[in-house]
Amino acid sequence: MSILVLGGAGYIGSHTVDQLIQRGYDVAVVDNLVTGHKAAINANARFYEGDVRDREFMRNVFQQEDVSGVIHFAAFSIVPESMQSPLKYFDNNTYGMTALLEVMNEFNVKHIVFSSTAATYGEPKTIPIKESDPQVPTNPYGESKLMMETMMKWADKAYGIKFVALRYFNVAGAKPDGSIGEDHHPETHLLPIVLQVAAGKRDQLAIFGDDYDTPDGTNIRDYVHVLDLADAHILALGYLEQGNSSSAFNLGSSTGFSNMEIVKAARKVTGKAIPVTMAPRRAGDPSTLIAASDKAREMLGWTPEYDNMEAIIETAWNWHLNHPNGYADR
Ligand code: UFG
């Protein structure tokens, strides 16, 4: 029996594939390589290049693989891009889920672990955010993922496909040996941009807004190491295999760091100046996102290993130093 990882060539997907292989799982990867990198996929996984929306391609994969469970990372995930091109998100993300659930049902595959997001909550009314809080997305990316959660809820009722939706907060870091890491084109995320400035690949960092209702005026986010996130997916698979019912879990550290605090921590880790300019707010950015993640700790037995921002940044810096041009250097 194999675990089918959709989007296994992406940042979080490739780290999860790597961890699954290390723990003895038989793994197959589907990725259309639009944002993923073939070099990021662990060589012990079987790779099928294609698109989740292509039902014939997906049927062919399910025919070749004896799939016991699916982990679904294959989605676009850039908030500002989704504000510019919402339909791109509803097509790839939401419609992609329709096709996937249909094929899973045809092949009687009953377990799916899904990459959801804190962006499904929108601007929270209370901090920390609990799984039961209202989901009112403020951008099409979050809306597309909320729709995907909703589809899984009804597919569970109709076909008995059990799901775990993992609502990520901000993901950072890399495998500590520096062999795989974060490589987006274009890069829009804070920490990789900060480290590109530290590495001399960019001149400076623009901080989007210093007039938010936070102690230093910059946005606050909750960061989790990518390996801890990978671990949560494997625990979620086990949770479904034990016959538990469908559920959603926040994955965060329950601690917030402002954008300026991230820059300061990165200055300390890298020893570089990292010049900063202040820029206007970015559309669709909530002020503060911090997770209540005790549900994942209690019900999945999730115990994140990285609880220190500088240790997370160190692993990301190791990747950036070894691969200043990302996977082009491999
Ligand atoms: N930021 C800057 N300058 C930059 C890039 C980012 O100031 O050049 C700021 C953003 O405005 C935001 C913070 O850094 O305040 C974090 O931004 P990211 O783009 O790194 O991450 P987001 O919080 O926008 O989004 C991430 C994931 C989403 C997920 C969200 C949920 O990319 O998929 O976290 O918390 F939905």
Tab-separated table of C-alpha atoms and ligand atoms in Angstrom:
chain	number	residue	atom	x	y	z
A	1	MET	CA	0.000	0.000	0.000
A	2	SER	CA	1.295	3.470	-0.822
A	3	ILE	CA	0.696	7.009	0.362
A	4	LEU	CA	-0.027	9.328	-2.564
A	5	VAL	CA	1.383	12.810	-2.017
A	6	LEU	CA	-0.085	15.456	-4.333
A	7	GLY	CA	2.252	18.422	-4.633
A	8	GLY	CA	5.186	16.410	-3.275
A	9	ALA	CA	7.710	18.524	-5.208
A	10	GLY	CA	6.781	21.705	-3.348
A	11	TYR	CA	8.303	23.170	-0.207
A	12	ILE	CA	6.151	21.485	2.449
A	13	GLY	CA	5.309	18.480	0.261
A	14	SER	CA	8.950	17.577	-0.377
A	15	HIS	CA	9.803	17.728	3.330
A	16	THR	CA	6.803	15.499	4.129
A	17	VAL	CA	7.751	12.980	1.405
A	18	ASP	CA	11.281	12.885	2.822
A	19	GLN	CA	9.978	12.231	6.359
A	20	LEU	CA	7.510	9.560	5.152
A	21	ILE	CA	10.333	7.695	3.366
A	22	GLN	CA	12.567	7.958	6.434
A	23	ARG	CA	9.793	6.361	8.493
A	24	GLY	CA	9.403	3.439	6.090
A	25	TYR	CA	6.301	4.431	4.096
A	26	ASP	CA	5.959	3.517	0.426
A	27	VAL	CA	5.388	6.877	-1.303
A	28	ALA	CA	4.142	8.011	-4.713
A	29	VAL	CA	4.227	11.686	-5.701
A	30	VAL	CA	2.037	13.590	-8.158
A	31	ASP	CA	3.147	17.086	-9.122
A	32	ASN	CA	2.679	19.195	-12.259
A	33	LEU	CA	5.985	21.012	-11.512
A	34	VAL	CA	4.359	24.425	-12.060
A	35	THR	CA	5.729	25.632	-8.720
A	36	GLY	CA	7.480	22.455	-7.513
A	37	HIS	CA	10.991	21.154	-8.234
A	38	LYS	CA	11.732	17.634	-9.410
A	39	ALA	CA	15.064	17.762	-7.552
A	40	ALA	CA	13.183	18.264	-4.273
A	41	ILE	CA	11.499	14.830	-4.457
A	42	ASN	CA	13.180	12.084	-2.426
A	43	ALA	CA	14.696	9.610	-4.922
A	44	ASN	CA	12.950	6.682	-3.192
A	45	ALA	CA	9.477	8.001	-4.071
A	46	ARG	CA	7.816	7.111	-7.402
A	47	PHE	CA	7.051	10.277	-9.353
A	48	TYR	CA	4.121	10.924	-11.712
A	49	GLU	CA	4.218	14.283	-13.500
A	50	GLY	CA	0.721	15.602	-14.091
A	51	ASP	CA	-2.169	17.697	-12.866
A	52	VAL	CA	-4.682	16.851	-10.144
A	53	ARG	CA	-7.444	18.343	-12.320
A	54	ASP	CA	-6.719	15.806	-15.087
A	55	ARG	CA	-9.054	12.938	-14.136
A	56	GLU	CA	-7.665	10.511	-16.736
A	57	PHE	CA	-4.113	11.095	-15.535
A	58	MET	CA	-5.221	10.660	-11.918
A	59	ARG	CA	-7.164	7.457	-12.715
A	60	ASN	CA	-4.003	6.103	-14.314
A	61	VAL	CA	-1.997	6.870	-11.137
A	62	PHE	CA	-4.611	5.234	-8.895
A	63	GLN	CA	-4.603	2.178	-11.204
A	64	GLN	CA	-0.840	1.793	-10.860
A	65	GLU	CA	-0.674	2.498	-7.125
A	66	ASP	CA	-2.458	0.665	-4.331
A	67	VAL	CA	-3.254	3.906	-2.480
A	68	SER	CA	-4.165	3.689	1.206
A	69	GLY	CA	-4.245	7.434	1.806
A	70	VAL	CA	-3.736	10.798	0.083
A	71	ILE	CA	-1.889	13.853	1.357
A	72	HIS	CA	-2.914	16.892	-0.659
A	73	PHE	CA	-0.488	19.838	-0.993
A	74	ALA	CA	-1.162	20.603	-4.673
A	75	ALA	CA	-2.509	24.147	-4.485
A	76	PHE	CA	-1.512	27.724	-5.214
A	77	SER	CA	-0.818	29.550	-1.948
A	78	ILE	CA	0.217	33.176	-2.463
A	79	VAL	CA	-2.204	35.604	-0.840
A	80	PRO	CA	-1.337	38.728	-2.912
A	81	GLU	CA	-1.422	36.756	-6.179
A	82	SER	CA	-4.862	35.436	-5.266
A	83	MET	CA	-6.115	39.031	-4.872
A	84	GLN	CA	-4.974	39.757	-8.461
A	85	SER	CA	-6.028	36.431	-10.040
A	86	PRO	CA	-8.835	34.896	-7.968
A	87	LEU	CA	-10.083	32.549	-10.696
A	88	LYS	CA	-6.658	30.943	-10.989
A	89	TYR	CA	-7.106	29.907	-7.335
A	90	PHE	CA	-10.665	28.609	-7.704
A	91	ASP	CA	-9.617	26.629	-10.784
A	92	ASN	CA	-6.449	24.988	-9.472
A	93	ASN	CA	-7.388	24.674	-5.812
A	94	THR	CA	-11.163	24.294	-5.590
A	95	TYR	CA	-11.872	22.581	-8.899
A	96	GLY	CA	-8.795	20.400	-8.336
A	97	MET	CA	-10.397	19.105	-5.129
A	98	THR	CA	-13.610	18.188	-7.021
A	99	ALA	CA	-11.658	16.052	-9.469
A	100	LEU	CA	-9.562	14.464	-6.714
A	101	LEU	CA	-12.506	13.480	-4.497
A	102	GLU	CA	-14.307	12.041	-7.494
A	103	VAL	CA	-11.356	9.812	-8.421
A	104	MET	CA	-10.719	8.857	-4.772
A	105	ASN	CA	-14.344	7.759	-4.552
A	106	GLU	CA	-14.068	5.742	-7.773
A	107	PHE	CA	-11.060	3.889	-6.346
A	108	ASN	CA	-12.556	3.533	-2.862
A	109	VAL	CA	-9.734	5.491	-1.175
A	110	LYS	CA	-11.132	6.754	2.128
A	111	HIS	CA	-8.431	8.896	3.770
A	112	ILE	CA	-7.181	12.367	2.902
A	113	VAL	CA	-4.906	14.731	4.832
A	114	PHE	CA	-5.312	18.225	3.459
A	115	SER	CA	-3.125	21.376	3.599
A	116	SER	CA	-5.531	24.011	4.757
A	117	THR	CA	-4.609	27.402	6.103
A	118	ALA	CA	-5.058	30.051	8.757
A	119	ALA	CA	-6.181	32.222	5.843
A	120	THR	CA	-9.581	30.471	6.087
A	121	TYR	CA	-10.225	32.434	9.327
A	122	GLY	CA	-9.691	35.891	7.816
A	123	GLU	CA	-9.301	38.742	10.319
A	124	PRO	CA	-9.749	36.972	13.670
A	125	LYS	CA	-12.038	38.387	16.367
A	126	THR	CA	-10.066	36.701	19.174
A	127	ILE	CA	-6.432	35.603	19.576
A	128	PRO	CA	-5.335	32.819	19.780
A	129	ILE	CA	-7.499	31.399	16.991
A	130	LYS	CA	-9.381	28.182	17.796
A	131	GLU	CA	-10.547	25.630	15.224
A	132	SER	CA	-14.176	26.389	16.133
A	133	ASP	CA	-13.795	30.138	15.426
A	134	PRO	CA	-15.670	31.628	12.442
A	135	GLN	CA	-14.059	31.112	9.036
A	136	VAL	CA	-14.471	34.349	7.086
A	137	PRO	CA	-11.588	34.580	4.588
A	138	THR	CA	-10.363	38.005	3.480
A	139	ASN	CA	-8.679	36.787	0.289
A	140	PRO	CA	-9.474	34.345	-2.558
A	141	TYR	CA	-6.679	31.990	-1.490
A	142	GLY	CA	-8.300	31.485	1.925
A	143	GLU	CA	-11.735	31.265	0.306
A	144	SER	CA	-10.566	28.594	-2.150
A	145	LYS	CA	-9.208	26.495	0.736
A	146	LEU	CA	-12.354	26.966	2.826
A	147	MET	CA	-14.360	25.706	-0.160
A	148	MET	CA	-12.047	22.685	-0.335
A	149	GLU	CA	-12.698	21.956	3.353
A	150	THR	CA	-16.443	22.250	2.720
A	151	MET	CA	-16.263	19.833	-0.218
A	152	MET	CA	-14.468	17.277	1.939
A	153	LYS	CA	-17.145	17.629	4.641
A	154	TRP	CA	-19.918	16.717	2.187
A	155	ALA	CA	-17.827	14.003	0.484
A	156	ASP	CA	-17.407	12.441	3.937
A	157	LYS	CA	-21.189	12.423	4.471
A	158	ALA	CA	-21.936	11.064	0.989
A	159	TYR	CA	-19.040	8.664	0.344
A	160	GLY	CA	-17.410	8.127	3.752
A	161	ILE	CA	-14.110	9.761	2.703
A	162	LYS	CA	-12.536	10.771	6.043
A	163	PHE	CA	-10.363	13.885	6.122
A	164	VAL	CA	-8.020	15.802	8.352
A	165	ALA	CA	-7.723	19.494	7.435
A	166	LEU	CA	-4.476	20.926	8.809
A	167	ARG	CA	-4.750	24.698	9.055
A	168	TYR	CA	-1.183	25.950	8.783
A	169	PHE	CA	-0.045	29.212	10.171
A	170	ASN	CA	3.344	30.433	8.857
A	171	VAL	CA	5.785	27.763	7.807
A	172	ALA	CA	9.547	28.309	7.841
A	173	GLY	CA	12.893	26.519	7.968
A	174	ALA	CA	14.371	23.621	6.042
A	175	LYS	CA	15.736	20.124	6.563
A	176	PRO	CA	18.777	20.824	8.800
A	177	ASP	CA	21.252	19.091	6.441
A	178	GLY	CA	20.477	21.824	3.878
A	179	SER	CA	19.588	19.332	1.111
A	180	ILE	CA	16.007	20.566	0.563
A	181	GLY	CA	14.402	23.897	1.345
A	182	GLU	CA	12.175	26.739	0.210
A	183	ASP	CA	12.494	27.907	-3.420
A	184	HIS	CA	9.609	29.940	-4.889
A	185	HIS	CA	9.590	31.955	-8.109
A	186	PRO	CA	8.762	34.697	-7.442
A	187	GLU	CA	9.533	34.593	-3.721
A	188	THR	CA	6.895	36.506	-1.744
A	189	HIS	CA	7.350	35.140	1.801
A	190	LEU	CA	8.962	37.180	4.529
A	191	LEU	CA	11.716	34.902	5.879
A	192	PRO	CA	13.176	33.723	2.533
A	193	ILE	CA	13.236	37.352	1.343
A	194	VAL	CA	14.976	38.421	4.576
A	195	LEU	CA	17.587	35.682	4.036
A	196	GLN	CA	18.038	36.604	0.357
A	197	VAL	CA	18.908	40.119	1.551
A	198	ALA	CA	21.314	38.622	4.114
A	199	ALA	CA	22.901	36.500	1.367
A	200	GLY	CA	23.350	39.541	-0.894
A	201	LYS	CA	20.784	38.356	-3.484
A	202	ARG	CA	18.573	41.404	-2.847
A	203	ASP	CA	19.431	44.927	-1.705
A	204	GLN	CA	16.783	45.404	0.958
A	205	LEU	CA	13.528	44.254	2.469
A	206	ALA	CA	10.287	46.269	2.233
A	207	ILE	CA	8.097	45.772	5.310
A	208	PHE	CA	4.450	46.040	4.317
A	209	GLY	CA	2.912	48.307	6.926
A	210	ASP	CA	4.074	49.632	10.307
A	211	ASP	CA	0.723	51.107	11.347
A	212	TYR	CA	-1.057	47.927	12.451
A	213	ASP	CA	-2.531	47.600	15.925
A	214	THR	CA	0.486	45.631	17.251
A	215	PRO	CA	3.286	46.672	19.672
A	216	ASP	CA	5.750	47.660	16.907
A	217	GLY	CA	3.110	48.338	14.248
A	218	THR	CA	4.127	45.433	11.979
A	219	ASN	CA	2.067	42.280	11.364
A	220	ILE	CA	2.378	39.382	13.798
A	221	ARG	CA	2.544	35.782	12.571
A	222	ASP	CA	2.933	32.351	14.186
A	223	TYR	CA	5.812	30.289	12.746
A	224	VAL	CA	6.191	26.496	12.627
A	225	HIS	CA	9.218	24.563	11.376
A	226	VAL	CA	8.546	22.669	8.147
A	227	LEU	CA	9.711	19.358	9.691
A	228	ASP	CA	7.262	19.750	12.580
A	229	LEU	CA	4.560	20.376	9.985
A	230	ALA	CA	5.602	17.235	8.083
A	231	ASP	CA	5.372	15.291	11.329
A	232	ALA	CA	1.785	16.503	11.863
A	233	HIS	CA	0.775	15.087	8.457
A	234	ILE	CA	2.143	11.675	9.344
A	235	LEU	CA	0.343	11.772	12.705
A	236	ALA	CA	-2.857	12.784	10.888
A	237	LEU	CA	-2.550	9.751	8.594
A	238	GLY	CA	-2.254	7.547	11.691
A	239	TYR	CA	-5.281	9.290	13.229
A	240	LEU	CA	-7.373	8.389	10.166
A	241	GLU	CA	-5.973	4.847	10.015
A	242	GLN	CA	-7.162	4.357	13.623
A	243	GLY	CA	-10.735	4.975	12.407
A	244	ASN	CA	-11.219	8.438	13.888
A	245	SER	CA	-13.744	10.878	12.459
A	246	SER	CA	-12.945	13.808	10.160
A	247	SER	CA	-11.556	16.893	11.886
A	248	ALA	CA	-9.612	20.141	11.462
A	249	PHE	CA	-6.487	21.107	13.418
A	250	ASN	CA	-4.519	24.330	13.691
A	251	LEU	CA	-0.763	23.943	13.322
A	252	GLY	CA	1.057	26.799	14.979
A	253	SER	CA	3.463	27.419	17.827
A	254	SER	CA	0.971	29.530	19.804
A	255	THR	CA	3.604	32.304	19.835
A	256	GLY	CA	3.598	35.358	17.609
A	257	PHE	CA	6.545	37.200	16.059
A	258	SER	CA	6.201	40.587	14.424
A	259	ASN	CA	7.775	41.136	11.014
A	260	MET	CA	10.397	43.399	12.629
A	261	GLU	CA	11.162	40.741	15.261
A	262	ILE	CA	11.803	38.252	12.438
A	263	VAL	CA	14.251	40.687	10.843
A	264	LYS	CA	16.046	41.194	14.186
A	265	ALA	CA	16.292	37.436	14.797
A	266	ALA	CA	17.638	36.949	11.251
A	267	ARG	CA	20.250	39.672	11.818
A	268	LYS	CA	21.412	37.773	14.901
A	269	VAL	CA	21.561	34.375	13.161
A	270	THR	CA	23.233	35.597	9.960
A	271	GLY	CA	25.397	38.402	11.375
A	272	LYS	CA	24.287	40.575	8.407
A	273	ALA	CA	22.815	44.090	8.540
A	274	ILE	CA	19.626	43.318	6.481
A	275	PRO	CA	18.492	46.859	5.563
A	276	VAL	CA	14.754	47.530	5.831
A	277	THR	CA	12.418	50.130	4.330
A	278	MET	CA	8.817	50.699	5.334
A	279	ALA	CA	6.201	50.280	2.609
A	280	PRO	CA	2.381	50.551	2.477
A	281	ARG	CA	0.194	47.707	3.751
A	282	ARG	CA	-0.235	44.683	1.452
A	283	ALA	CA	-3.830	43.932	0.407
A	284	GLY	CA	-5.440	41.009	2.234
A	285	ASP	CA	-3.005	40.876	5.209
A	286	PRO	CA	-4.680	40.312	8.613
A	287	SER	CA	-3.005	42.202	11.479
A	288	THR	CA	-2.219	39.282	13.815
A	289	LEU	CA	-2.473	35.510	13.323
A	290	ILE	CA	-1.638	33.269	16.283
A	291	ALA	CA	-2.915	29.706	16.600
A	292	ALA	CA	-4.368	27.848	19.510
A	293	SER	CA	-2.815	24.487	18.655
A	294	ASP	CA	-3.597	22.437	21.755
A	295	LYS	CA	-6.149	20.365	19.790
A	296	ALA	CA	-3.383	18.955	17.527
A	297	ARG	CA	-1.179	18.358	20.550
A	298	GLU	CA	-3.916	16.536	22.458
A	299	MET	CA	-5.672	14.586	19.692
A	300	LEU	CA	-2.809	13.903	17.261
A	301	GLY	CA	-0.061	13.749	19.895
A	302	TRP	CA	1.818	16.479	18.009
A	303	THR	CA	4.891	17.772	19.878
A	304	PRO	CA	6.784	20.263	17.729
A	305	GLU	CA	10.549	19.951	18.134
A	306	TYR	CA	11.412	23.537	17.165
A	307	ASP	CA	10.179	26.073	19.720
A	308	ASN	CA	12.799	28.718	19.075
A	309	MET	CA	12.656	31.218	16.192
A	310	GLU	CA	16.437	31.516	15.858
A	311	ALA	CA	16.785	27.723	15.555
A	312	ILE	CA	14.156	27.752	12.782
A	313	ILE	CA	15.955	30.582	10.978
A	314	GLU	CA	19.295	28.737	11.275
A	315	THR	CA	17.964	25.776	9.278
A	316	ALA	CA	16.574	28.083	6.580
A	317	TRP	CA	19.887	30.012	6.482
A	318	ASN	CA	21.785	26.741	6.015
A	319	TRP	CA	19.663	25.985	2.914
A	320	HIS	CA	20.132	29.531	1.541
A	321	LEU	CA	23.900	29.438	2.060
A	322	ASN	CA	24.214	26.053	0.332
A	323	HIS	CA	21.763	26.920	-2.476
A	324	PRO	CA	21.812	30.685	-3.124
A	325	ASN	CA	19.941	30.014	-6.400
A	326	GLY	CA	17.616	27.381	-4.898
A	327	TYR	CA	17.258	24.099	-6.805
A	328	ALA	CA	19.120	25.593	-9.782
A	329	ASP	CA	22.237	24.866	-7.666
A	330	ARG	CA	21.523	21.131	-7.418
B	1	UFG	N1	6.019	40.766	4.357
B	1	UFG	C1	6.713	41.935	4.259
B	1	UFG	N2	7.589	42.072	3.219
B	1	UFG	C2	7.786	41.108	2.295
B	1	UFG	C3	7.069	39.899	2.414
B	1	UFG	C4	6.184	39.756	3.461
B	1	UFG	O1	6.562	42.848	5.065
B	1	UFG	O2	8.579	41.321	1.352
B	1	UFG	C5	5.084	40.609	5.485
B	1	UFG	C6	3.638	40.406	5.077
B	1	UFG	O3	3.001	41.628	4.800
B	1	UFG	C7	3.093	39.700	6.307
B	1	UFG	C8	4.288	38.865	6.800
B	1	UFG	O4	5.439	39.448	6.201
B	1	UFG	O5	2.785	40.639	7.280
B	1	UFG	C9	4.225	37.423	6.397
B	1	UFG	O6	3.983	37.365	4.987
B	1	UFG	P1	4.208	36.047	4.142
B	1	UFG	O7	3.922	36.399	2.710
B	1	UFG	O8	5.527	35.450	4.478
B	1	UFG	O9	3.123	35.043	4.718
B	1	UFG	P2	1.537	35.265	4.896
B	1	UFG	O10	1.299	35.482	6.362
B	1	UFG	O11	0.982	36.262	3.961
B	1	UFG	O12	0.973	33.886	4.398
B	1	UFG	C10	1.371	32.672	4.931
B	1	UFG	C11	1.194	31.606	3.874
B	1	UFG	C12	-0.241	31.495	3.512
B	1	UFG	C13	-1.062	31.294	4.757
B	1	UFG	C14	-0.786	32.354	5.785
B	1	UFG	C15	-1.538	32.055	7.039
B	1	UFG	O13	1.939	31.926	2.714
B	1	UFG	O14	-0.400	30.404	2.656
B	1	UFG	O15	0.597	32.383	6.038
B	1	UFG	O16	-0.958	32.612	8.149
B	1	UFG	F1	-2.364	31.361	4.446
